[in-house]
Amino acid sequence: MRKSRAGMTGRTVVPASVIEREFLVEERLQKIMARASYGSRRSCETIISEGRVTVNGRVAKLGDKADPATDHIEVDGQSLGGQTQAGPDNGFIYIALNKPRGVISSLEDELEAGRTTVRDLVDVDSSHHIYPVGRLDKPSEGLVLMTNDGALAHRLTHPRYGHEKVYDVTVEGNISDLVLDQWRRGVILDGRITAPAPIELIERGADSSRLRIILREGRKRQIRRIAAGLGHPVRQLIRERIGPLTLGDLQPGQWRSLTSGEVAELKQSVTDDPASRDPLPNHPNRKKDSRAARSST
């Protein structure tokens, strides 16, 4: 059966259990460790198998899950990056970087092909063990947050918390209102419907259109894959905002430390109980909670 654009935009009902699983806070240990720059997931699995990882004082085994925001994880007797509780100025570092096109959002080039990484652009002592929060693919540009605060990074990236990310996107062609409406409502991607996304048409030309897109979920290359599937491949993608943190006037390749006010705003944005708010409003498959509905009136 031939796949078409129409098939991509059909409204398929996804079981609530699938949506609920997506918003679970716990993740497999190897995924948490890889995000904290302990190596690839495969190498992190080896570390776990060797009995070198503990969760809340118990030796972990392969397949275990944890929540770095609430569980105490140690690797070789050392707390996972960002879990120390040593005082108000506990050595955490928070950096905003304007990632240029062609730079990879990793600490090292696993292909050893001489590619520039975001870590190469930031002049911070390696002992601080900072890492990028989330990913921005190689052809994309814009705001990348780097930190060694593991608990904050986890809550900013986990889909349950639904933090907004704003993108300035130029796509090929004169995109129609019909296609924009389809995109806003959600399309099928990897067998699941995407969350509704606010999309503003900034400029429409004969051979390209410029959009501002707000996402509250983060699937792999989501914007690029949807745009291509709708017949309007991405020409340029710039991330402008992560939660309350904005790119500002940083030029490509430039970075700066966050102000204390910006750090406070980021921390405040992750202190809300995610169960008390809708992480993906108006999602057609989200489970209704009558108690939450009553409390919001």
Coordinates of C-alpha atoms in Angstrom, one line a residue:
M1 CA 0.0 0.0 0.0
R2 CA 1.5 3.3 -1.1
K3 CA 2.2 5.9 1.7
S4 CA 1.0 9.4 1.1
R5 CA 0.9 12.7 2.8
A6 CA -2.7 12.2 3.6
G7 CA -1.7 9.1 5.5
M8 CA 0.6 11.1 7.6
T9 CA -2.1 13.5 8.7
G10 CA -4.8 11.0 9.5
R11 CA -6.2 11.1 13.0
T12 CA -5.4 7.7 14.4
V13 CA -6.5 7.0 18.0
V14 CA -3.5 5.9 20.1
P15 CA -4.2 3.9 23.2
A16 CA -3.9 6.0 26.4
S17 CA -1.3 3.5 27.8
V18 CA 1.1 4.6 25.0
I19 CA 0.7 8.3 26.0
E20 CA 1.0 7.5 29.7
R21 CA 4.3 5.6 29.1
E22 CA 5.7 8.5 27.2
F23 CA 5.3 10.7 30.3
L24 CA 6.8 8.4 32.9
V25 CA 9.6 10.2 34.8
E26 CA 11.8 7.1 35.3
E27 CA 14.3 6.2 32.6
R28 CA 16.7 3.4 32.1
L29 CA 20.0 4.0 33.9
Q30 CA 22.1 3.7 30.7
K31 CA 20.1 6.5 29.1
I32 CA 20.5 8.7 32.1
M33 CA 24.3 8.0 32.3
A34 CA 24.8 8.5 28.6
R35 CA 23.1 11.9 28.8
A36 CA 25.5 12.8 31.7
S37 CA 28.4 11.9 29.4
Y38 CA 29.5 8.6 30.9
G39 CA 29.9 7.3 27.4
S40 CA 27.6 5.6 24.8
R41 CA 24.6 3.7 26.0
R42 CA 26.4 0.5 25.2
S43 CA 29.4 1.4 27.3
C44 CA 27.1 2.5 30.1
E45 CA 25.4 -0.9 30.0
T46 CA 28.8 -2.4 30.6
I47 CA 29.5 -0.2 33.6
I48 CA 26.1 -1.2 35.1
S49 CA 26.8 -4.9 34.4
E50 CA 30.1 -4.6 36.2
G51 CA 28.3 -3.5 39.4
R52 CA 29.8 -0.1 39.4
V53 CA 26.5 1.8 39.7
T54 CA 24.2 2.2 42.7
V55 CA 20.8 3.8 43.0
N56 CA 19.9 5.0 46.5
G57 CA 22.7 2.8 47.9
R58 CA 21.7 -0.4 46.2
V59 CA 23.8 -2.0 43.4
A60 CA 21.9 -1.5 40.1
K61 CA 21.4 -4.2 37.5
L62 CA 20.9 -3.9 33.7
G63 CA 17.4 -2.9 33.0
D64 CA 16.9 -0.8 36.2
K65 CA 15.2 2.6 35.9
A66 CA 15.6 5.7 38.0
D67 CA 14.6 9.4 38.2
P68 CA 17.7 11.5 38.6
A69 CA 15.6 14.3 40.0
T70 CA 14.7 12.2 43.1
D71 CA 17.0 9.1 43.1
H72 CA 20.6 9.3 44.2
I73 CA 22.8 7.6 41.5
E74 CA 26.5 6.9 42.0
V75 CA 29.0 5.6 39.5
D76 CA 32.2 4.2 41.0
G77 CA 31.3 5.8 44.3
Q78 CA 30.8 9.3 42.8
S79 CA 27.5 11.1 42.5
L80 CA 26.1 11.3 38.9
G81 CA 26.9 14.8 37.5
G82 CA 24.7 17.4 39.0
Q83 CA 23.5 15.4 42.1
T84 CA 25.7 16.9 44.7
Q85 CA 23.9 18.9 47.4
A86 CA 26.9 20.9 48.6
G87 CA 25.6 24.3 49.6
P88 CA 23.8 27.1 47.7
D89 CA 26.8 27.6 45.3
N90 CA 27.4 23.9 44.7
G91 CA 29.6 24.1 41.6
F92 CA 26.8 23.9 39.1
I93 CA 27.6 25.6 35.8
Y94 CA 24.9 26.9 33.4
I95 CA 25.9 28.0 29.9
A96 CA 23.9 29.3 26.9
L97 CA 25.5 28.5 23.5
N98 CA 24.5 29.6 20.0
K99 CA 25.3 26.4 18.1
P100 CA 26.3 27.1 14.5
R101 CA 25.2 24.9 11.6
G102 CA 27.5 21.9 11.2
V103 CA 28.4 21.5 14.9
I104 CA 27.3 18.3 16.6
S105 CA 25.5 18.4 20.0
S106 CA 27.9 15.9 21.7
L107 CA 30.9 16.1 23.9
E108 CA 33.0 14.1 21.5
D109 CA 32.9 13.0 17.9
E110 CA 32.2 9.3 18.3
L111 CA 32.9 8.8 14.5
E112 CA 36.4 10.4 15.1
A113 CA 35.9 12.3 11.9
G114 CA 37.2 15.6 13.1
R115 CA 33.8 17.2 13.5
T116 CA 33.4 20.2 15.8
T117 CA 31.3 19.5 19.0
V118 CA 29.5 21.9 21.2
R119 CA 32.1 21.1 23.9
D120 CA 34.8 22.4 21.6
L121 CA 33.2 25.8 21.5
V122 CA 32.9 26.3 25.3
D123 CA 36.0 27.3 27.3
V124 CA 35.2 25.7 30.6
D125 CA 37.5 23.4 32.6
S126 CA 36.9 19.7 31.7
S127 CA 36.7 18.8 35.4
H128 CA 33.3 20.5 35.6
H129 CA 31.8 17.7 33.4
I130 CA 29.2 19.9 31.6
Y131 CA 27.1 18.4 28.9
P132 CA 24.3 19.6 26.5
V133 CA 20.7 19.4 27.7
G134 CA 18.9 17.7 24.9
R135 CA 20.0 17.7 21.3
L136 CA 20.0 20.0 18.3
D137 CA 20.9 18.1 15.1
K138 CA 24.0 18.9 13.0
P139 CA 22.3 21.0 10.3
S140 CA 20.3 23.0 12.9
E141 CA 21.4 26.2 14.7
G142 CA 20.6 28.1 17.8
L143 CA 20.2 27.8 21.6
V144 CA 21.9 24.9 23.4
L145 CA 21.9 24.8 27.2
M146 CA 24.9 23.2 28.8
T147 CA 25.2 22.3 32.5
N148 CA 26.4 19.8 35.1
D149 CA 23.1 20.0 37.0
G150 CA 21.8 16.6 36.2
A151 CA 18.4 17.0 38.0
L152 CA 17.6 20.2 36.2
A153 CA 18.7 18.7 32.8
H154 CA 16.5 15.7 33.4
R155 CA 13.4 17.7 34.1
L156 CA 14.0 20.1 31.2
T157 CA 14.3 17.2 28.7
H158 CA 11.7 14.7 29.9
P159 CA 8.5 14.8 27.9
R160 CA 6.3 14.6 31.0
Y161 CA 7.2 18.2 31.9
G162 CA 6.2 19.6 28.5
H163 CA 8.7 22.5 28.5
E164 CA 8.3 24.8 25.5
K165 CA 11.0 25.0 22.8
V166 CA 10.6 27.7 20.2
Y167 CA 12.1 27.5 16.7
D168 CA 12.4 29.9 13.8
V169 CA 12.0 27.6 10.7
T170 CA 12.3 28.3 7.0
V171 CA 10.8 25.6 4.8
E172 CA 10.7 25.2 1.0
G173 CA 7.7 26.3 -1.0
N174 CA 4.7 28.5 -0.4
I175 CA 3.1 26.6 2.5
S176 CA -0.7 26.6 2.4
D177 CA -3.1 27.3 5.3
L178 CA -4.4 23.8 5.0
V179 CA -1.0 22.2 5.5
L180 CA -0.3 24.6 8.4
D181 CA -3.6 23.6 10.1
Q182 CA -2.8 19.9 9.6
W183 CA 0.6 20.4 11.2
R184 CA -0.9 22.4 14.1
R185 CA -3.4 19.7 14.9
G186 CA -0.8 16.9 14.9
V187 CA 0.3 14.3 12.4
I188 CA 1.3 10.7 12.6
L189 CA 5.0 10.2 13.3
D190 CA 6.4 6.8 14.2
G191 CA 2.9 5.4 14.6
R192 CA 1.9 8.0 17.1
I193 CA 0.2 11.3 16.7
T194 CA 2.3 14.4 17.6
A195 CA 1.0 16.9 20.1
P196 CA -0.8 20.0 18.8
A197 CA 1.8 22.7 18.1
P198 CA 1.3 26.5 17.9
I199 CA 2.7 27.6 14.5
E200 CA 2.9 31.2 13.4
L201 CA 3.4 32.1 9.8
I202 CA 6.0 34.9 9.8
E203 CA 6.5 35.2 6.1
R204 CA 5.3 33.5 3.0
G205 CA 7.1 33.7 -0.4
A206 CA 7.0 32.1 -3.7
D207 CA 9.7 29.6 -3.0
S208 CA 9.9 29.5 0.8
S209 CA 7.9 30.2 4.0
R210 CA 9.1 31.2 7.4
L211 CA 7.4 29.8 10.5
R212 CA 7.7 30.1 14.3
I213 CA 7.0 26.7 15.9
I214 CA 6.5 25.9 19.5
L215 CA 7.1 22.3 20.6
R216 CA 6.3 20.8 24.0
E217 CA 7.6 17.3 23.1
G218 CA 10.9 16.3 21.5
R219 CA 10.9 13.4 19.1
K220 CA 14.0 12.8 16.9
R221 CA 14.3 15.4 14.1
Q222 CA 10.6 16.1 14.6
I223 CA 10.3 19.3 12.7
R224 CA 12.4 18.2 9.8
R225 CA 10.6 14.9 9.4
I226 CA 7.1 16.4 9.6
A227 CA 8.0 19.3 7.2
A228 CA 9.5 16.8 4.7
G229 CA 6.4 14.6 5.0
L230 CA 4.1 17.5 4.3
G231 CA 6.1 18.4 1.2
H232 CA 8.0 21.4 2.6
P233 CA 11.6 20.3 3.6
V234 CA 13.4 22.5 6.1
R235 CA 16.0 25.0 4.7
Q236 CA 17.0 26.5 8.0
L237 CA 16.1 25.7 11.6
I238 CA 17.1 28.0 14.5
R239 CA 16.1 27.3 18.1
E240 CA 15.3 30.6 19.9
R241 CA 14.1 29.5 23.3
I242 CA 14.2 26.7 25.8
G243 CA 11.6 27.2 28.5
P244 CA 12.2 30.8 29.9
L245 CA 15.8 30.9 28.5
T246 CA 16.2 32.8 25.2
L247 CA 19.0 33.0 22.6
G248 CA 19.1 36.8 22.8
D249 CA 21.9 38.5 20.8
L250 CA 24.4 35.6 21.0
Q251 CA 26.1 35.2 17.6
P252 CA 26.8 31.7 16.2
G253 CA 29.6 30.1 18.1
Q254 CA 29.3 32.5 21.0
W255 CA 28.4 31.4 24.6
R256 CA 27.9 33.0 28.0
S257 CA 27.2 32.0 31.5
L258 CA 23.6 32.3 32.7
T259 CA 22.8 35.1 35.1
S260 CA 21.5 34.1 38.6
G261 CA 18.1 35.4 37.6
E262 CA 18.0 33.1 34.5
V263 CA 19.1 30.1 36.6
A264 CA 16.3 30.9 39.1
E265 CA 13.8 31.1 36.3
L266 CA 14.9 27.7 34.9
K267 CA 14.7 26.1 38.3
Q268 CA 11.3 27.6 39.0
S269 CA 10.0 26.3 35.7
V270 CA 10.8 22.7 36.8
T271 CA 9.5 22.9 40.4
D272 CA 5.8 22.7 39.4
D273 CA 4.3 19.3 40.0
P274 CA 3.8 17.9 36.4
A275 CA 0.8 16.0 37.6
S276 CA -1.0 19.2 38.4
R277 CA -0.8 20.6 34.9
D278 CA -1.4 19.3 31.4
P279 CA 2.0 18.7 29.8
L280 CA 0.5 18.5 26.3
P281 CA -2.8 20.4 26.3
N282 CA -5.6 19.3 24.0
H283 CA -3.7 16.1 23.0
P284 CA -6.5 13.9 21.5
N285 CA -5.2 10.8 23.3
R286 CA -4.4 12.2 26.7
K287 CA -6.2 10.7 29.7
K288 CA -8.9 13.0 31.2
D289 CA -8.5 13.6 34.9
S290 CA -11.7 14.8 36.5
R291 CA -9.9 15.7 39.7
A292 CA -7.5 18.0 37.8
A293 CA -10.4 19.5 36.0
R294 CA -12.2 20.3 39.3
S295 CA -9.1 21.8 40.8
S296 CA -8.6 24.2 37.9
T297 CA -12.0 25.8 38.2

